[in-house]
Amino acid sequence: MDVGIGMIVFSNGLVSNAARWKPIKLARLIQKSAVLLFLGACRTMVLLYFDYPYDVEEYGMHWNFFYTLALVKLIGEFVASRLHVPYANAIVGVAIALAVQVFLQGEVQEYLFEEPTYREKGLFSLNREGIVSVVGCLAIFFIATDVGRLLYRCRRHRWNVAYIAKGIACLIIIMAVLCYGLDTYGLSPSRRIANSYYVFWIALLSLTDVFLLLVLTLIALCFYYRNGLDTNVRTEDHYYLYDGSLWQAINASGLSYFLLCNVFTGIVKMSTSTVERMSVETSLAVIFCYALATSLFARSQWGHLEAIRWRRMD
């Protein structure tokens, strides 16, 4: 889960308007963030109303990931869109992560990890992990924004994919060195407070995924031209690699898919005992039904969106 949360933040930065050099409309940005804040408020009220079991030490008493995502999107998009120097966002992200780590030294980290039962009443005190982790998530977002700009240049200006892969590989080496240095220093990644090790660790994993996808693109590209395959889409966009796939369907309805997965997770958690361990067969059956239901939903949404698009074209 910790990896998934970090990668969601990274993917948001990867495809943000700032990464694609699109002008930022503040009113539109506030509107999108307000939707996430509303979803966060709904989740908080549902948890409290149904007395749903959740770990208070994960984000705090009232905080949740929707609040974090809303603030990261609002602040990250606004700031990143104003940094036009190459790799400025990545440098800012690394600087923020290191500054956070310096801030967290000593008694501050002990204060953040204090047991919930011993905390004084107050909005910040009861939600200290979630609020502080926003800064680390912002660092991930800034790093991802520059990676997105690199990929966008490849698509927009038809840069060599191998050249982009070399740039990603250099970033991977930098993040690996930073992770190794922090590990040598005796630190460990913490999603609760999104410390620097967590930021660089998530960036390293995400960059590795992007690099492997680029390698896959190169292999598919060689196979494509070698076999003389035809396509009705622009080859420089590499859409033929995933056109019509489940991946594209999920990508088209990301927020609704994410919300449905959250609902299904809650249903499974409320209907099964977390104390007694499930058998392997039962676990596989639950996972299969979960994946099947969410995939069918994504495909149905994709068909609906495609029908709307074709009607507009007609």
CSV table of C-alpha atoms in Angstrom, one decimal:
chain,number,residue,atom,x,y,z
A,1,MET,CA,0.0,0.0,0.0
A,2,ASP,CA,2.8,2.4,0.8
A,3,VAL,CA,4.3,1.8,-2.7
A,4,GLY,CA,0.9,2.3,-4.3
A,5,ILE,CA,0.2,5.6,-2.5
A,6,GLY,CA,3.6,7.0,-3.5
A,7,MET,CA,3.2,5.9,-7.1
A,8,ILE,CA,-0.2,7.5,-7.4
A,9,VAL,CA,1.4,10.8,-6.4
A,10,PHE,CA,4.2,10.2,-8.9
A,11,SER,CA,1.8,9.4,-11.7
A,12,ASN,CA,-0.2,12.5,-10.9
A,13,GLY,CA,3.0,14.6,-11.4
A,14,LEU,CA,3.9,12.6,-14.5
A,15,VAL,CA,0.8,13.5,-16.4
A,16,SER,CA,0.1,16.9,-14.8
A,17,ASN,CA,-0.6,20.0,-16.8
A,18,ALA,CA,2.7,21.4,-15.6
A,19,ALA,CA,4.5,18.3,-17.0
A,20,ARG,CA,2.8,18.9,-20.4
A,21,TRP,CA,3.5,22.6,-20.4
A,22,LYS,CA,-0.1,23.4,-20.4
A,23,PRO,CA,-1.2,26.8,-18.9
A,24,ILE,CA,-2.6,26.5,-15.4
A,25,LYS,CA,-6.1,28.0,-14.8
A,26,LEU,CA,-6.2,28.6,-11.1
A,27,ALA,CA,-10.0,28.4,-10.9
A,28,ARG,CA,-10.0,25.0,-12.7
A,29,LEU,CA,-7.2,23.8,-10.4
A,30,ILE,CA,-9.1,24.8,-7.3
A,31,GLN,CA,-12.2,23.1,-8.6
A,32,LYS,CA,-10.4,19.8,-9.2
A,33,SER,CA,-8.8,20.0,-5.7
A,34,ALA,CA,-12.2,20.8,-4.2
A,35,VAL,CA,-13.6,17.6,-5.6
A,36,LEU,CA,-10.8,15.6,-3.9
A,37,LEU,CA,-11.4,17.5,-0.6
A,38,PHE,CA,-15.1,16.6,-0.9
A,39,LEU,CA,-14.3,13.0,-1.4
A,40,GLY,CA,-11.9,13.1,1.6
A,41,ALA,CA,-14.6,14.6,3.8
A,42,CYS,CA,-17.1,12.0,2.7
A,43,ARG,CA,-14.7,9.2,3.5
A,44,THR,CA,-14.0,10.7,6.9
A,45,MET,CA,-17.7,10.9,7.7
A,46,VAL,CA,-18.4,7.4,6.5
A,47,LEU,CA,-15.6,6.0,8.6
A,48,LEU,CA,-16.9,7.7,11.7
A,49,TYR,CA,-20.6,7.0,11.0
A,50,PHE,CA,-20.1,3.3,10.4
A,51,ASP,CA,-17.4,2.9,13.0
A,52,TYR,CA,-15.2,1.4,10.3
A,53,PRO,CA,-12.0,-0.1,11.7
A,54,TYR,CA,-8.9,1.9,10.4
A,55,ASP,CA,-5.4,2.5,11.7
A,56,VAL,CA,-5.3,6.0,13.3
A,57,GLU,CA,-1.5,6.0,13.0
A,58,GLU,CA,-1.7,5.8,9.2
A,59,TYR,CA,-2.8,9.4,8.5
A,60,GLY,CA,-4.3,10.5,11.8
A,61,MET,CA,-7.8,10.7,13.3
A,62,HIS,CA,-9.5,12.6,10.4
A,63,TRP,CA,-7.0,12.9,7.6
A,64,ASN,CA,-6.9,10.6,4.6
A,65,PHE,CA,-5.2,10.3,1.2
A,66,PHE,CA,-7.8,12.4,-0.6
A,67,TYR,CA,-6.8,15.4,1.5
A,68,THR,CA,-3.1,14.8,0.7
A,69,LEU,CA,-3.8,14.4,-3.0
A,70,ALA,CA,-5.9,17.5,-3.1
A,71,LEU,CA,-3.2,19.7,-1.5
A,72,VAL,CA,-0.4,18.1,-3.5
A,73,LYS,CA,-2.3,18.8,-6.8
A,74,LEU,CA,-3.2,22.3,-5.8
A,75,ILE,CA,0.2,23.4,-4.6
A,76,GLY,CA,2.3,21.2,-6.8
A,77,GLU,CA,0.6,22.2,-10.1
A,78,PHE,CA,0.7,25.9,-9.2
A,79,VAL,CA,4.4,26.0,-8.3
A,80,ALA,CA,5.6,23.5,-10.9
A,81,SER,CA,4.0,25.5,-13.7
A,82,ARG,CA,6.2,28.5,-12.8
A,83,LEU,CA,9.5,26.6,-12.9
A,84,HIS,CA,10.6,26.6,-16.5
A,85,VAL,CA,14.3,25.9,-16.1
A,86,PRO,CA,15.2,22.4,-17.1
A,87,TYR,CA,15.2,20.0,-14.1
A,88,ALA,CA,14.3,22.8,-11.8
A,89,ASN,CA,11.3,20.8,-10.4
A,90,ALA,CA,13.4,17.8,-9.7
A,91,ILE,CA,16.0,19.8,-7.9
A,92,VAL,CA,13.3,21.5,-5.9
A,93,GLY,CA,11.8,18.1,-5.0
A,94,VAL,CA,15.2,16.7,-3.9
A,95,ALA,CA,15.9,19.9,-1.9
A,96,ILE,CA,12.4,19.7,-0.2
A,97,ALA,CA,13.0,16.0,0.7
A,98,LEU,CA,16.4,16.7,2.2
A,99,ALA,CA,15.1,19.7,4.1
A,100,VAL,CA,12.2,17.6,5.5
A,101,GLN,CA,14.7,15.0,6.7
A,102,VAL,CA,16.7,17.7,8.5
A,103,PHE,CA,13.5,19.0,10.1
A,104,LEU,CA,12.5,15.5,11.2
A,105,GLN,CA,15.6,14.9,13.2
A,106,GLY,CA,15.5,14.4,17.0
A,107,GLU,CA,12.4,15.2,19.0
A,108,VAL,CA,10.2,16.2,16.0
A,109,GLN,CA,10.1,12.7,14.7
A,110,GLU,CA,9.4,11.3,18.1
A,111,TYR,CA,6.5,13.8,18.4
A,112,LEU,CA,5.0,12.7,15.1
A,113,PHE,CA,5.2,9.0,16.1
A,114,GLU,CA,3.7,9.6,19.5
A,115,GLU,CA,0.9,7.1,20.4
A,116,PRO,CA,-2.6,8.5,19.5
A,117,THR,CA,-3.8,7.8,23.0
A,118,TYR,CA,-1.3,10.3,24.5
A,119,ARG,CA,-1.9,13.1,22.0
A,120,GLU,CA,-3.6,16.4,23.0
A,121,LYS,CA,-6.8,17.4,21.4
A,122,GLY,CA,-6.4,19.6,18.3
A,123,LEU,CA,-6.7,19.3,14.5
A,124,PHE,CA,-2.9,19.2,13.9
A,125,SER,CA,-2.1,17.0,16.8
A,126,LEU,CA,-4.7,14.4,15.9
A,127,ASN,CA,-3.7,14.4,12.2
A,128,ARG,CA,0.0,15.1,12.5
A,129,GLU,CA,1.2,12.3,10.2
A,130,GLY,CA,-1.1,13.1,7.4
A,131,ILE,CA,-0.4,16.8,7.4
A,132,VAL,CA,3.4,16.5,7.6
A,133,SER,CA,3.4,13.8,4.9
A,134,VAL,CA,2.0,16.3,2.4
A,135,VAL,CA,5.4,18.0,2.1
A,136,GLY,CA,7.1,14.7,1.2
A,137,CYS,CA,4.4,13.9,-1.3
A,138,LEU,CA,5.0,17.3,-2.9
A,139,ALA,CA,8.7,16.4,-3.3
A,140,ILE,CA,7.6,13.3,-5.2
A,141,PHE,CA,5.2,15.3,-7.3
A,142,PHE,CA,8.0,17.8,-8.3
A,143,ILE,CA,10.4,15.0,-9.3
A,144,ALA,CA,7.7,13.3,-11.4
A,145,THR,CA,6.8,16.6,-13.1
A,146,ASP,CA,10.3,16.9,-14.7
A,147,VAL,CA,10.2,13.2,-15.7
A,148,GLY,CA,6.8,13.9,-17.4
A,149,ARG,CA,8.3,16.9,-19.2
A,150,LEU,CA,11.1,14.7,-20.5
A,151,LEU,CA,8.6,12.2,-21.8
A,152,TYR,CA,6.4,14.9,-23.2
A,153,ARG,CA,9.3,16.3,-25.2
A,154,CYS,CA,9.9,12.9,-26.6
A,155,ARG,CA,6.3,12.7,-27.8
A,156,ARG,CA,5.8,16.3,-28.9
A,157,HIS,CA,9.2,16.9,-30.6
A,158,ARG,CA,9.9,13.3,-31.7
A,159,TRP,CA,13.0,13.0,-29.6
A,160,ASN,CA,14.9,9.7,-29.7
A,161,VAL,CA,13.4,7.3,-27.2
A,162,ALA,CA,16.9,5.9,-26.5
A,163,TYR,CA,18.0,9.5,-25.5
A,164,ILE,CA,15.1,9.8,-23.1
A,165,ALA,CA,15.9,6.4,-21.7
A,166,LYS,CA,19.4,7.5,-20.9
A,167,GLY,CA,18.1,10.6,-19.1
A,168,ILE,CA,15.8,8.4,-17.0
A,169,ALA,CA,18.7,6.0,-16.3
A,170,CYS,CA,20.7,8.9,-15.0
A,171,LEU,CA,17.9,9.9,-12.6
A,172,ILE,CA,17.6,6.3,-11.5
A,173,ILE,CA,21.3,6.3,-10.6
A,174,ILE,CA,21.0,9.5,-8.7
A,175,MET,CA,18.0,8.2,-6.7
A,176,ALA,CA,19.7,4.9,-6.0
A,177,VAL,CA,22.8,6.8,-4.7
A,178,LEU,CA,20.6,9.0,-2.4
A,179,CYS,CA,18.8,5.9,-1.1
A,180,TYR,CA,22.1,4.1,-0.4
A,181,GLY,CA,23.4,7.1,1.4
A,182,LEU,CA,20.4,7.4,3.6
A,183,ASP,CA,20.4,3.7,4.3
A,184,THR,CA,24.1,3.9,5.2
A,185,TYR,CA,23.2,6.7,7.6
A,186,GLY,CA,20.7,4.4,9.3
A,187,LEU,CA,17.4,5.7,8.1
A,188,SER,CA,14.5,3.7,6.8
A,189,PRO,CA,11.6,4.8,4.5
A,190,SER,CA,8.4,5.9,6.3
A,191,ARG,CA,5.2,6.5,4.4
A,192,ARG,CA,3.5,7.9,7.6
A,193,ILE,CA,5.7,11.1,7.5
A,194,ALA,CA,7.0,10.8,3.9
A,195,ASN,CA,10.6,11.3,4.9
A,196,SER,CA,13.4,11.7,2.4
A,197,TYR,CA,14.2,8.0,2.2
A,198,TYR,CA,10.5,7.3,1.2
A,199,VAL,CA,10.6,10.1,-1.4
A,200,PHE,CA,13.7,8.8,-3.1
A,201,TRP,CA,12.6,5.2,-2.7
A,202,ILE,CA,9.3,5.9,-4.5
A,203,ALA,CA,11.1,8.0,-7.1
A,204,LEU,CA,13.5,5.1,-7.7
A,205,LEU,CA,10.8,2.5,-8.1
A,206,SER,CA,8.7,4.7,-10.3
A,207,LEU,CA,11.6,5.7,-12.5
A,208,THR,CA,12.6,2.1,-12.9
A,209,ASP,CA,9.0,1.3,-14.1
A,210,VAL,CA,9.2,4.1,-16.6
A,211,PHE,CA,12.6,3.0,-17.8
A,212,LEU,CA,11.4,-0.6,-18.3
A,213,LEU,CA,8.4,0.7,-20.2
A,214,LEU,CA,10.7,2.7,-22.4
A,215,VAL,CA,12.8,-0.4,-23.1
A,216,LEU,CA,9.6,-2.4,-23.9
A,217,THR,CA,8.6,0.4,-26.3
A,218,LEU,CA,12.0,0.2,-28.1
A,219,ILE,CA,11.7,-3.6,-28.3
A,220,ALA,CA,8.1,-3.3,-29.7
A,221,LEU,CA,9.2,-0.6,-32.0
A,222,CYS,CA,11.9,-2.8,-33.5
A,223,PHE,CA,9.5,-5.7,-33.8
A,224,TYR,CA,6.9,-3.4,-35.4
A,225,TYR,CA,9.1,-2.1,-38.2
A,226,ARG,CA,10.9,-5.4,-38.7
A,227,ASN,CA,7.7,-7.2,-39.4
A,228,GLY,CA,6.2,-4.4,-41.5
A,229,LEU,CA,3.0,-4.2,-39.4
A,230,ASP,CA,0.4,-1.5,-40.4
A,231,THR,CA,-1.5,0.7,-38.0
A,232,ASN,CA,-4.0,3.5,-38.4
A,233,VAL,CA,-2.5,5.6,-35.5
A,234,ARG,CA,0.6,7.8,-35.4
A,235,THR,CA,3.6,5.6,-34.8
A,236,GLU,CA,5.5,8.3,-33.0
A,237,ASP,CA,3.0,8.2,-30.2
A,238,HIS,CA,3.4,4.4,-29.7
A,239,TYR,CA,-0.4,4.1,-29.2
A,240,TYR,CA,-0.3,0.7,-31.0
A,241,LEU,CA,1.3,-0.8,-27.9
A,242,TYR,CA,-1.9,-0.4,-25.8
A,243,ASP,CA,-4.7,0.6,-28.1
A,244,GLY,CA,-8.0,-1.0,-27.0
A,245,SER,CA,-6.5,-2.7,-24.0
A,246,LEU,CA,-7.7,-2.9,-20.4
A,247,TRP,CA,-4.9,-0.6,-19.4
A,248,GLN,CA,-6.3,2.2,-21.7
A,249,ALA,CA,-9.8,1.6,-20.3
A,250,ILE,CA,-8.5,2.0,-16.7
A,251,ASN,CA,-6.5,5.1,-17.7
A,252,ALA,CA,-9.6,6.7,-19.2
A,253,SER,CA,-11.6,6.5,-16.0
A,254,GLY,CA,-8.9,6.6,-13.3
A,255,LEU,CA,-10.8,8.5,-10.6
A,256,SER,CA,-14.0,6.4,-10.7
A,257,TYR,CA,-11.9,3.2,-11.0
A,258,PHE,CA,-9.9,4.3,-7.9
A,259,LEU,CA,-13.1,5.1,-5.9
A,260,LEU,CA,-14.7,1.7,-6.9
A,261,CYS,CA,-11.6,-0.1,-5.7
A,262,ASN,CA,-11.8,1.8,-2.4
A,263,VAL,CA,-15.4,0.8,-2.0
A,264,PHE,CA,-14.7,-2.9,-2.8
A,265,THR,CA,-11.8,-2.9,-0.4
A,266,GLY,CA,-14.0,-1.6,2.4
A,267,ILE,CA,-16.7,-4.2,1.6
A,268,VAL,CA,-14.2,-7.0,1.8
A,269,LYS,CA,-12.7,-5.7,5.0
A,270,MET,CA,-16.0,-5.3,6.7
A,271,SER,CA,-17.4,-8.7,5.5
A,272,THR,CA,-14.3,-10.7,6.5
A,273,SER,CA,-12.4,-11.2,9.7
A,274,THR,CA,-9.0,-9.5,9.8
A,275,VAL,CA,-8.0,-11.5,12.9
A,276,GLU,CA,-8.3,-15.0,11.3
A,277,ARG,CA,-6.1,-15.5,8.3
A,278,MET,CA,-7.9,-16.5,5.1
A,279,SER,CA,-7.0,-19.7,3.3
A,280,VAL,CA,-5.1,-19.5,0.1
A,281,GLU,CA,-8.1,-20.6,-2.0
A,282,THR,CA,-10.4,-18.0,-0.4
A,283,SER,CA,-7.9,-15.2,-0.8
A,284,LEU,CA,-7.4,-16.1,-4.5
A,285,ALA,CA,-11.1,-16.2,-5.0
A,286,VAL,CA,-11.6,-12.8,-3.4
A,287,ILE,CA,-8.7,-11.3,-5.5
A,288,PHE,CA,-10.2,-12.8,-8.7
A,289,CYS,CA,-13.7,-11.5,-8.1
A,290,TYR,CA,-12.2,-8.1,-7.1
A,291,ALA,CA,-10.1,-7.9,-10.3
A,292,LEU,CA,-12.9,-9.1,-12.5
A,293,ALA,CA,-15.5,-6.7,-11.2
A,294,THR,CA,-13.2,-3.7,-11.4
A,295,SER,CA,-12.0,-4.6,-14.9
A,296,LEU,CA,-15.5,-5.1,-16.2
A,297,PHE,CA,-16.4,-1.7,-14.8
A,298,ALA,CA,-13.4,-0.1,-16.5
A,299,ARG,CA,-14.3,-1.7,-19.8
A,300,SER,CA,-17.9,-0.6,-19.6
A,301,GLN,CA,-16.8,3.0,-18.8
A,302,TRP,CA,-14.4,2.9,-21.7
A,303,GLY,CA,-17.1,1.8,-24.1
A,304,HIS,CA,-19.4,4.6,-22.9
A,305,LEU,CA,-16.7,7.2,-23.3
A,306,GLU,CA,-15.8,5.9,-26.8
A,307,ALA,CA,-19.5,6.1,-27.8
A,308,ILE,CA,-19.6,9.7,-26.7
A,309,ARG,CA,-16.5,10.5,-28.6
A,310,TRP,CA,-17.8,9.0,-31.8
A,311,ARG,CA,-21.1,10.8,-31.5
A,312,ARG,CA,-19.2,14.1,-31.1
A,313,MET,CA,-17.2,13.3,-34.2
A,314,ASP,CA,-20.3,12.6,-36.2
